[in-house]
DNA sequence: TAGCTCATGTAACTAGTTACATGATTTG
DNA sequence: CAAATCATGTAACTAGTTACATGAGCTA
């Protein structure tokens, strides 16, 4: 799970309420991750119980009170730990959160994780290309169900290619920035 | 939900047991969809209760009995209905299932759905490109957190581009096959 | 004889969605 | 005056994962 960590990244940049976080997720992070307010409230409570974040009840004139959450030492430590931790089963969106939060931990460790995932996607891509060559040597002759099977494989190939190219771009940028 | 429908597609091509379906999902469809045997067994029971599929208990020598599931009339009707039904919130993997099963229903209806999704992804891509131009007019000067934000946006752009190009390829192939 | 494959299942969990509820203020 | 925004929450659901269980036969 990494909604916790996505929230840690967002709250590290700026403290805020559950409502505000919901808005932020609709925009920047929500490019990768959609989270409803119910889910965010639930996770915030869990994070508070774990001692990662602290709450400040803020009274407002005309508006309902809000609970402003701030990342504490334990939260910062957890984020640093998670950013550096290798996770072979991480999805693209989790990787996106790590990239987004790299400056809050060790950017070199994040780059290493990105490298591992680039390699894994490259290997998956090779496997798909092999299947393509073996099962569909001449796509122009395909029709009906075999054509449809081929098209689904093409989607898989494009997805892996996209991942590899993106992660390559990320690595180059990290390298030039280091 | 569409695990039901992914199973309907797979069982329409060939009847089989939950165990066999699990194996199939690890390969062809599992390119897009990973499902554990527990989940598949649970859904198969639900589909049987709904009357979409029928079971045949098959005794085997040396091996445990297996339950071979076959798609019935109600299942075929449901699959046809689902294949033609527009679903704006469908994910790429659900679309992949529809493309894979197009021949089991009305391929023209599936093509129409693919067109709608291509347009939606193209619109999303435009929105991201606008953000890119507005917020990061000169990427070469970026560093640290703003660079990381840019890279995450780049991932979103590449993902949408990949979807648009794939669905374009699908439409061309459908067109030539019709 | 240890581990893999075939084959099905229960139970408990995490993640995420949908519906419902409240109530003040601001905007059209 | 109706609708949107701000702000938090409960409850019930669907989807998916992890752990555990059984037991026969086949392979190294």
Coordinates of C-alpha atoms (C1' of nucleotides) in Angstrom, one line a residue:
Chain A
X1 CA 0.0 0.0 0.0
X2 CA 1.1 3.5 -0.7
X3 CA -1.8 5.8 -0.3
X4 CA -0.3 6.6 3.1
X5 CA 3.0 7.5 1.4
X6 CA 1.3 9.6 -1.2
X7 CA -0.4 11.5 1.6
X8 CA 3.0 11.8 3.4
X9 CA 4.5 13.3 0.3
X10 CA 1.7 15.7 -0.2
X11 CA 1.6 16.8 3.5
X12 CA 5.4 17.2 3.6
X13 CA 5.1 19.8 0.9
X14 CA 2.3 21.5 2.7
X15 CA 0.2 20.7 5.8
X16 CA -3.5 20.5 5.2
X17 CA -6.9 19.0 6.0
X18 CA -8.5 15.9 4.6
X19 CA -10.7 18.0 2.4
X20 CA -7.7 19.9 1.0
X21 CA -5.9 16.6 0.3
X22 CA -8.9 15.3 -1.6
X23 CA -8.7 18.4 -3.8
X24 CA -5.0 18.0 -4.3
X25 CA -5.5 14.3 -5.3
X26 CA -7.9 15.4 -7.9
X27 CA -5.2 17.4 -9.5
X28 CA -1.5 16.7 -9.3
X29 CA -1.2 13.3 -7.7
X30 CA -4.6 12.3 -9.0
X31 CA -3.1 12.2 -12.4
X32 CA -2.0 8.8 -11.2
X33 CA -4.2 8.3 -8.2
X34 CA -7.8 9.0 -7.5
X35 CA -8.9 8.8 -3.9
X36 CA -12.3 9.7 -2.5
X37 CA -12.6 11.8 0.6
X38 CA -13.9 8.8 2.6
X39 CA -10.8 6.9 1.8
X40 CA -8.5 9.8 2.7
X41 CA -10.2 10.4 6.0
X42 CA -9.9 6.8 6.9
X43 CA -6.2 6.6 6.1
X44 CA -5.5 9.9 7.9
X45 CA -7.0 8.5 11.1
X46 CA -4.8 5.4 10.7
X47 CA -1.7 7.6 10.1
X48 CA -2.6 9.7 13.2
X49 CA -3.0 6.5 15.3
X50 CA 0.4 5.3 14.0
X51 CA 1.9 8.6 15.1
X52 CA 3.1 9.6 11.7
X53 CA 1.1 12.9 11.6
X54 CA -0.4 15.3 14.2
X55 CA -3.7 17.2 14.0
X56 CA -4.5 20.8 14.7
X57 CA -8.2 21.6 15.1
X58 CA -8.6 25.0 13.4
X59 CA -11.8 27.0 13.9
X60 CA -12.9 29.1 11.0
X61 CA -15.4 31.9 10.7
X62 CA -18.3 31.0 8.6
X63 CA -16.8 27.7 7.6
X64 CA -16.8 24.4 9.5
X65 CA -13.8 23.7 11.7
X66 CA -11.1 21.8 10.0
X67 CA -8.4 19.4 11.1
X68 CA -5.0 20.4 9.7
X69 CA -2.6 17.5 9.6
X70 CA 1.2 17.9 9.8
X71 CA 3.9 15.3 9.3
X72 CA 5.9 14.5 12.4
X73 CA 9.3 13.0 13.0
X74 CA 8.0 9.4 12.8
X75 CA 6.2 10.3 9.5
X76 CA 9.3 11.8 8.0
X77 CA 11.3 8.7 9.1
X78 CA 8.7 6.4 7.6
X79 CA 8.7 8.3 4.3
X80 CA 12.5 8.2 4.0
X81 CA 12.4 4.5 4.8
X82 CA 9.7 3.7 2.2
X83 CA 11.4 5.9 -0.5
X84 CA 14.6 3.8 -0.2
X85 CA 12.9 0.4 0.1
X86 CA 13.0 -1.7 -3.1
X87 CA 9.6 -3.0 -4.0
X88 CA 9.5 -5.3 -7.1
X89 CA 5.8 -5.4 -7.1
X90 CA 5.3 -1.6 -7.0
X91 CA 2.9 -0.3 -9.7
X92 CA 3.6 2.7 -12.0
X93 CA 1.6 4.9 -9.7
X94 CA 3.6 3.9 -6.6
X95 CA 6.8 4.6 -8.6
X96 CA 5.3 8.0 -9.6
X97 CA 4.8 8.8 -5.9
X98 CA 8.4 7.8 -5.1
X99 CA 9.7 10.0 -8.0
X100 CA 7.5 12.9 -6.9
X101 CA 8.8 12.6 -3.3
X102 CA 12.4 11.8 -4.2
X103 CA 13.7 15.1 -2.7
X104 CA 12.2 14.3 0.7
X105 CA 14.5 11.2 1.0
X106 CA 17.5 9.9 -0.8
X107 CA 17.1 10.7 -4.5
X108 CA 19.9 8.2 -5.4
X109 CA 18.0 5.4 -3.7
X110 CA 14.9 6.4 -5.7
X111 CA 17.0 6.4 -8.9
X112 CA 18.2 2.9 -8.0
X113 CA 14.6 1.7 -7.6
X114 CA 13.6 3.3 -10.9
X115 CA 16.5 1.5 -12.6
X116 CA 15.3 -1.8 -11.2
X117 CA 11.8 -1.2 -12.6
X118 CA 13.1 0.0 -15.9
X119 CA 15.0 -3.3 -16.2
X120 CA 12.0 -5.4 -15.2
X121 CA 9.7 -3.7 -17.7
X122 CA 12.4 -4.1 -20.4
X123 CA 12.5 -7.8 -19.6
X124 CA 8.7 -8.0 -19.8
X125 CA 8.7 -6.1 -23.1
X126 CA 11.3 -8.6 -24.5
X127 CA 9.0 -11.5 -23.4
X128 CA 6.0 -10.0 -25.2
X129 CA 8.0 -9.2 -28.4
X130 CA 9.1 -12.9 -28.4
X131 CA 5.5 -14.0 -28.2
X132 CA 4.6 -11.6 -30.9
X133 CA 7.3 -12.9 -33.3
X134 CA 6.5 -16.5 -32.4
X135 CA 2.6 -16.4 -32.6
X136 CA 2.0 -13.6 -35.0
X137 CA 4.9 -13.6 -37.6
X138 CA 2.7 -12.0 -40.3
X139 CA 0.0 -9.7 -38.7
X140 CA -1.3 -8.7 -42.1
X141 CA -3.0 -12.1 -42.6
X142 CA -4.8 -12.0 -39.3
X143 CA -8.6 -11.7 -38.9
X144 CA -11.3 -12.3 -36.4
X145 CA -10.4 -13.8 -33.0
X146 CA -6.7 -14.2 -33.8
X147 CA -6.5 -10.6 -34.9
X148 CA -8.2 -9.6 -31.6
X149 CA -5.7 -11.6 -29.6
X150 CA -2.9 -9.9 -31.5
X151 CA -4.3 -6.4 -30.7
X152 CA -4.4 -7.2 -27.0
X153 CA -0.8 -8.3 -27.1
X154 CA 0.0 -5.0 -29.0
X155 CA -1.5 -3.1 -26.1
X156 CA 0.7 -5.0 -23.7
X157 CA 3.8 -4.2 -25.8
X158 CA 2.9 -0.5 -26.0
X159 CA 2.3 -0.3 -22.3
X160 CA 5.7 -1.9 -21.5
X161 CA 7.4 0.3 -24.1
X162 CA 5.9 3.4 -22.6
X163 CA 7.1 2.4 -19.1
X164 CA 10.6 1.7 -20.3
X165 CA 10.8 5.0 -22.1
X166 CA 9.3 7.0 -19.3
X167 CA 11.7 5.5 -16.7
X168 CA 14.6 6.1 -19.0
X169 CA 13.6 9.8 -19.2
X170 CA 13.4 9.9 -15.4
X171 CA 16.8 8.4 -15.0
X172 CA 18.4 10.8 -17.5
X173 CA 16.8 13.7 -15.7
X174 CA 17.9 12.5 -12.3
X175 CA 21.4 12.0 -13.6
X176 CA 21.7 15.5 -15.0
X177 CA 20.2 16.9 -11.8
X178 CA 22.6 15.1 -9.4
Chain B
X1 CA -16.7 -5.1 -12.7
X2 CA -15.6 -7.2 -15.5
X3 CA -13.8 -10.2 -14.1
X4 CA -17.1 -12.0 -14.8
X5 CA -16.9 -10.9 -18.4
X6 CA -13.3 -11.8 -18.8
X7 CA -14.2 -15.3 -17.6
X8 CA -17.2 -15.4 -20.0
X9 CA -14.8 -14.6 -22.9
X10 CA -12.4 -17.3 -21.8
X11 CA -15.1 -19.9 -21.2
X12 CA -16.7 -19.1 -24.5
X13 CA -13.5 -19.9 -26.3
X14 CA -13.2 -23.2 -24.4
X15 CA -15.0 -24.7 -21.4
X16 CA -12.8 -25.4 -18.4
X17 CA -12.4 -25.6 -14.6
X18 CA -11.5 -22.9 -12.2
X19 CA -8.0 -24.3 -12.0
X20 CA -7.6 -24.1 -15.8
X21 CA -9.0 -20.6 -15.9
X22 CA -6.4 -19.6 -13.3
X23 CA -3.7 -20.9 -15.5
X24 CA -5.1 -19.1 -18.6
X25 CA -5.3 -15.8 -16.7
X26 CA -1.6 -16.2 -15.8
X27 CA -0.9 -16.2 -19.5
X28 CA -3.0 -14.6 -22.2
X29 CA -5.6 -12.5 -20.4
X30 CA -3.2 -12.1 -17.4
X31 CA -1.1 -9.9 -19.6
X32 CA -3.8 -7.4 -18.4
X33 CA -5.4 -9.1 -15.6
X34 CA -4.0 -11.1 -12.7
X35 CA -6.5 -13.1 -10.7
X36 CA -5.9 -15.6 -8.0
X37 CA -7.7 -18.9 -7.9
X38 CA -9.6 -17.8 -4.8
X39 CA -11.1 -14.9 -6.7
X40 CA -11.9 -17.0 -9.7
X41 CA -13.6 -19.7 -7.7
X42 CA -15.7 -17.0 -5.9
X43 CA -16.8 -15.4 -9.1
X44 CA -17.5 -18.7 -10.8
X45 CA -19.9 -19.6 -8.0
X46 CA -21.6 -16.2 -8.4
X47 CA -21.9 -16.7 -12.1
X48 CA -23.3 -20.1 -11.6
X49 CA -25.9 -18.7 -9.2
X50 CA -26.8 -16.1 -11.8
X51 CA -27.4 -18.9 -14.4
X52 CA -24.7 -17.6 -16.8
X53 CA -22.7 -20.9 -16.7
X54 CA -23.4 -24.5 -15.9
X55 CA -21.2 -27.0 -14.1
X56 CA -20.2 -30.6 -15.0
X57 CA -18.5 -32.6 -12.3
X58 CA -15.8 -34.6 -14.0
X59 CA -14.2 -37.6 -12.2
X60 CA -10.6 -38.2 -13.2
X61 CA -8.3 -41.1 -12.5
X62 CA -5.4 -40.2 -10.3
X63 CA -6.4 -36.6 -10.1
X64 CA -9.0 -34.9 -8.0
X65 CA -12.5 -34.4 -9.5
X66 CA -12.9 -31.2 -11.4
X67 CA -15.8 -28.9 -12.1
X68 CA -16.0 -28.0 -15.8
X69 CA -17.9 -24.8 -16.5
X70 CA -19.7 -24.0 -19.7
X71 CA -21.3 -20.8 -20.9
X72 CA -25.1 -21.1 -21.2
X73 CA -27.6 -19.0 -23.2
X74 CA -28.0 -16.5 -20.4
X75 CA -24.2 -16.1 -20.2
X76 CA -23.9 -15.6 -23.9
X77 CA -26.7 -13.0 -23.8
X78 CA -25.0 -11.2 -20.9
X79 CA -21.7 -11.1 -22.7
X80 CA -23.3 -9.7 -25.9
X81 CA -25.0 -7.1 -23.8
X82 CA -21.9 -6.1 -22.0
X83 CA -19.8 -6.0 -25.2
X84 CA -22.1 -3.5 -26.7
X85 CA -22.7 -1.4 -23.6
X86 CA -20.8 1.9 -23.5
X87 CA -18.8 2.4 -20.3
X88 CA -17.0 5.7 -20.0
X89 CA -15.3 4.6 -16.8
X90 CA -13.9 1.4 -18.2
X91 CA -10.2 0.9 -17.7
X92 CA -7.7 -0.2 -20.3
X93 CA -7.9 -3.8 -19.1
X94 CA -11.7 -3.8 -19.5
X95 CA -11.3 -2.4 -22.9
X96 CA -8.7 -5.2 -23.7
X97 CA -11.3 -7.8 -22.6
X98 CA -13.9 -6.2 -24.9
X99 CA -11.4 -6.2 -27.8
X100 CA -10.4 -9.8 -27.1
X101 CA -14.1 -10.9 -27.1
X102 CA -15.3 -8.7 -29.9
X103 CA -16.1 -11.7 -32.2
X104 CA -18.4 -13.1 -29.6
X105 CA -20.7 -10.1 -29.9
X106 CA -21.1 -7.2 -32.3
X107 CA -17.6 -6.1 -33.4
X108 CA -19.0 -2.8 -34.7
X109 CA -20.3 -2.0 -31.2
X110 CA -16.9 -2.7 -29.7
X111 CA -15.3 -0.5 -32.3
X112 CA -17.7 2.3 -31.4
X113 CA -16.7 1.9 -27.7
X114 CA -13.0 1.9 -28.6
X115 CA -13.5 5.1 -30.6
X116 CA -15.2 6.8 -27.6
X117 CA -12.2 5.8 -25.4
X118 CA -9.7 6.9 -27.9
X119 CA -11.4 10.3 -28.0
X120 CA -11.5 10.5 -24.2
X121 CA -7.8 9.7 -23.9
X122 CA -6.9 12.2 -26.7
X123 CA -8.8 14.9 -24.7
X124 CA -6.9 13.9 -21.5
X125 CA -3.7 14.0 -23.4
X126 CA -4.4 17.5 -24.6
X127 CA -5.2 18.7 -21.1
X128 CA -1.9 17.3 -19.9
X129 CA 0.0 18.9 -22.8
X130 CA -1.5 22.2 -21.9
X131 CA -0.4 21.9 -18.3
X132 CA 3.1 21.0 -19.5
X133 CA 3.3 24.1 -21.7
X134 CA 1.9 26.3 -19.0
X135 CA 3.8 25.1 -16.0
X136 CA 7.0 23.8 -17.5
X137 CA 7.8 25.9 -20.6
X138 CA 11.5 25.3 -20.3
X139 CA 12.2 21.8 -18.8
X140 CA 16.0 22.2 -19.1
X141 CA 16.1 24.7 -16.2
X142 CA 14.2 22.5 -13.8
X143 CA 15.8 20.8 -10.8
X144 CA 14.7 19.2 -7.5
X145 CA 11.1 19.1 -6.6
X146 CA 9.8 21.0 -9.7
X147 CA 11.8 18.6 -11.9
X148 CA 10.2 15.6 -10.1
X149 CA 6.7 17.1 -10.6
X150 CA 7.5 17.5 -14.3
X151 CA 8.7 13.9 -14.6
X152 CA 5.4 12.6 -13.1
X153 CA 3.5 14.7 -15.6
X154 CA 5.6 13.3 -18.4
X155 CA 4.6 9.8 -17.3
X156 CA 0.9 10.8 -17.5
X157 CA 1.5 12.2 -21.0
X158 CA 3.3 9.1 -22.2
X159 CA 0.5 6.9 -20.7
X160 CA -2.2 8.8 -22.5
X161 CA -0.2 8.9 -25.7
X162 CA 0.3 5.1 -25.5
X163 CA -3.5 4.6 -25.0
X164 CA -4.4 6.8 -28.0
X165 CA -1.9 5.1 -30.3
X166 CA -2.9 1.6 -29.3
X167 CA -6.7 2.3 -29.7
X168 CA -5.9 3.9 -33.1
X169 CA -4.1 0.7 -34.1
X170 CA -7.1 -1.3 -32.9
X171 CA -9.5 0.8 -34.9
X172 CA -7.5 0.6 -38.1
X173 CA -7.2 -3.2 -37.7
X174 CA -11.0 -3.5 -37.0
X175 CA -11.7 -1.4 -40.1
X176 CA -9.5 -3.5 -42.4
X177 CA -11.1 -6.7 -41.0
X178 CA -14.7 -5.6 -41.4
Chain C
dT1 C1' 11.6 -38.3 0.5
dA2 C1' 11.0 -33.6 -0.7
dG3 C1' 8.8 -30.8 -3.7
dC4 C1' 5.8 -29.9 -7.7
dT5 C1' 1.2 -30.3 -10.2
dC6 C1' -3.7 -31.0 -10.1
dA7 C1' -7.9 -29.4 -7.9
dT8 C1' -11.0 -27.0 -4.7
dG9 C1' -12.1 -24.6 -0.9
dT10 C1' -12.6 -21.4 3.9
dA11 C1' -11.3 -17.3 6.5
dA12 C1' -9.5 -13.0 7.4
dC13 C1' -7.7 -9.3 5.6
dT14 C1' -6.7 -4.6 2.8
dA15 C1' -8.1 -1.4 -0.8
dG16 C1' -11.4 1.2 -2.9
dT17 C1' -16.5 2.7 -4.2
dT18 C1' -21.2 4.3 -3.4
dA19 C1' -24.8 6.0 -0.8
dC20 C1' -26.3 8.7 2.9
dA21 C1' -26.0 12.5 6.4
dT22 C1' -25.2 17.2 8.3
dG23 C1' -25.0 22.2 8.1
dA24 C1' -23.2 26.9 7.2
dT25 C1' -21.8 30.2 3.6
dT26 C1' -21.2 31.9 -0.9
dT27 C1' -22.4 32.4 -5.8
dG28 C1' -25.6 32.7 -9.8
Chain D
dC1 C1' -34.0 30.5 -4.0
dA2 C1' -31.2 26.9 -5.9
dA3 C1' -26.8 25.1 -6.4
dA4 C1' -22.0 24.9 -5.3
dT5 C1' -18.3 25.0 -1.9
dC6 C1' -16.3 23.9 2.6
dA7 C1' -15.8 20.2 5.9
dT8 C1' -16.3 15.8 8.2
dG9 C1' -18.2 11.6 9.0
dT10 C1' -20.9 6.5 9.2
dA11 C1' -22.3 2.3 6.9
dA12 C1' -22.5 -1.0 3.5
dC13 C1' -20.8 -2.6 -0.2
dT14 C1' -17.4 -4.7 -4.2
dA15 C1' -12.7 -6.1 -5.6
dG16 C1' -8.6 -8.2 -4.7
dT17 C1' -4.8 -10.4 -1.6
dT18 C1' -2.7 -13.5 1.8
dA19 C1' -2.7 -17.4 4.6
dC20 C1' -4.2 -21.8 5.6
dA21 C1' -6.1 -26.5 4.6
dT22 C1' -6.6 -31.1 2.1
dG23 C1' -5.0 -35.0 -0.5
dA24 C1' -3.5 -37.8 -4.5
dG25 C1' 0.1 -38.7 -7.9
dC26 C1' 4.3 -37.8 -10.2
dT27 C1' 9.3 -36.2 -10.5
dA28 C1' 14.2 -35.4 -9.0

